[in-house]
Amino acid sequence: MLYLSYHFLIDLNFIIWVLLSYSYYKPHKLFEDDTADL
């Protein structure tokens, strides 16, 4: 039981990290591409 909850927390942490990094890097990269054009 403890192992399952620990594994679930790790998965949840990973999913949140992926979503945060994706939502941060996507507009950031678009912004960099726009400035590179100028």
CSV table of N, CA and C in Angstrom, one decimal:
chain,number,residue,atom,x,y,z
A,1,MET,N,0.8,-1.2,0.0
A,1,MET,CA,0.0,0.0,0.0
A,1,MET,C,0.9,1.3,0.0
A,2,LEU,N,1.9,1.3,0.8
A,2,LEU,CA,2.8,2.4,0.9
A,2,LEU,C,3.5,2.6,-0.4
A,3,TYR,N,4.0,1.5,-1.0
A,3,TYR,CA,4.7,1.6,-2.2
A,3,TYR,C,3.8,2.1,-3.4
A,4,LEU,N,2.6,1.7,-3.4
A,4,LEU,CA,1.6,2.2,-4.4
A,4,LEU,C,1.4,3.7,-4.3
A,5,SER,N,1.2,4.2,-3.1
A,5,SER,CA,0.9,5.6,-2.9
A,5,SER,C,2.2,6.4,-3.3
A,6,TYR,N,3.4,5.8,-2.9
A,6,TYR,CA,4.6,6.5,-3.2
A,6,TYR,C,4.8,6.6,-4.7
A,7,HIS,N,4.5,5.5,-5.4
A,7,HIS,CA,4.7,5.4,-6.9
A,7,HIS,C,3.7,6.4,-7.5
A,8,PHE,N,2.5,6.5,-7.0
A,8,PHE,CA,1.5,7.4,-7.5
A,8,PHE,C,1.9,8.9,-7.4
A,9,LEU,N,2.6,9.2,-6.2
A,9,LEU,CA,3.0,10.5,-6.0
A,9,LEU,C,4.1,10.9,-7.0
A,10,ILE,N,5.0,9.9,-7.3
A,10,ILE,CA,6.1,10.2,-8.2
A,10,ILE,C,5.5,10.4,-9.6
A,11,ASP,N,4.5,9.6,-10.0
A,11,ASP,CA,3.9,9.8,-11.3
A,11,ASP,C,3.2,11.1,-11.4
A,12,LEU,N,2.5,11.5,-10.4
A,12,LEU,CA,1.8,12.8,-10.3
A,12,LEU,C,2.8,14.0,-10.4
A,13,ASN,N,3.9,13.8,-9.7
A,13,ASN,CA,5.0,14.9,-9.8
A,13,ASN,C,5.5,15.0,-11.2
A,14,PHE,N,5.8,13.9,-11.8
A,14,PHE,CA,6.3,13.9,-13.2
A,14,PHE,C,5.3,14.5,-14.2
A,15,ILE,N,4.1,14.2,-14.0
A,15,ILE,CA,3.0,14.7,-14.9
A,15,ILE,C,3.0,16.2,-14.8
A,16,ILE,N,3.0,16.7,-13.5
A,16,ILE,CA,2.9,18.1,-13.2
A,16,ILE,C,4.1,18.8,-13.8
A,17,TRP,N,5.3,18.2,-13.6
A,17,TRP,CA,6.5,18.8,-14.1
A,17,TRP,C,6.5,18.9,-15.6
A,18,VAL,N,6.0,17.9,-16.3
A,18,VAL,CA,6.0,17.9,-17.8
A,18,VAL,C,5.0,19.0,-18.2
A,19,LEU,N,3.9,19.1,-17.6
A,19,LEU,CA,2.9,20.1,-18.0
A,19,LEU,C,3.4,21.5,-17.8
A,20,LEU,N,4.1,21.7,-16.7
A,20,LEU,CA,4.6,23.0,-16.4
A,20,LEU,C,5.7,23.4,-17.3
A,21,SER,N,6.6,22.5,-17.6
A,21,SER,CA,7.8,22.8,-18.5
A,21,SER,C,7.2,23.0,-19.9
A,22,TYR,N,6.2,22.2,-20.3
A,22,TYR,CA,5.7,22.4,-21.6
A,22,TYR,C,5.0,23.7,-21.8
A,23,SER,N,4.2,24.1,-20.8
A,23,SER,CA,3.4,25.4,-20.9
A,23,SER,C,4.4,26.6,-20.8
A,24,TYR,N,5.5,26.4,-20.1
A,24,TYR,CA,6.5,27.5,-20.0
A,24,TYR,C,7.3,27.6,-21.3
A,25,TYR,N,7.8,26.5,-21.8
A,25,TYR,CA,8.8,26.5,-22.9
A,25,TYR,C,8.1,26.8,-24.2
A,26,LYS,N,6.8,26.4,-24.4
A,26,LYS,CA,6.1,26.7,-25.6
A,26,LYS,C,6.0,28.1,-26.0
A,27,PRO,N,5.4,29.0,-25.1
A,27,PRO,CA,5.3,30.4,-25.5
A,27,PRO,C,6.7,31.1,-25.4
A,28,HIS,N,7.6,30.6,-24.6
A,28,HIS,CA,8.9,31.2,-24.5
A,28,HIS,C,9.6,30.9,-25.8
A,29,LYS,N,9.5,29.8,-26.4
A,29,LYS,CA,10.2,29.4,-27.7
A,29,LYS,C,9.5,30.3,-28.8
A,30,LEU,N,8.2,30.4,-28.8
A,30,LEU,CA,7.6,31.2,-29.8
A,30,LEU,C,8.0,32.6,-29.7
A,31,PHE,N,8.2,33.2,-28.5
A,31,PHE,CA,8.6,34.5,-28.3
A,31,PHE,C,10.0,34.7,-28.8
A,32,GLU,N,10.9,33.7,-28.6
A,32,GLU,CA,12.3,33.8,-29.1
A,32,GLU,C,12.3,33.7,-30.6
A,33,ASP,N,11.5,32.9,-31.2
A,33,ASP,CA,11.4,32.8,-32.6
A,33,ASP,C,11.0,34.1,-33.2
A,34,ASP,N,10.0,34.8,-32.6
A,34,ASP,CA,9.5,36.1,-33.1
A,34,ASP,C,10.6,37.2,-33.0
A,35,THR,N,11.4,37.2,-31.9
A,35,THR,CA,12.4,38.2,-31.8
A,35,THR,C,13.6,37.9,-32.8
A,36,ALA,N,13.8,36.6,-33.1
A,36,ALA,CA,14.9,36.2,-34.0
A,36,ALA,C,14.6,36.8,-35.4
A,37,ASP,N,13.3,36.9,-35.7
A,37,ASP,CA,12.9,37.4,-37.0
A,37,ASP,C,13.3,38.8,-37.2
A,38,LEU,N,13.1,39.6,-36.1
A,38,LEU,CA,13.4,41.0,-36.2
A,38,LEU,C,14.9,41.2,-36.1
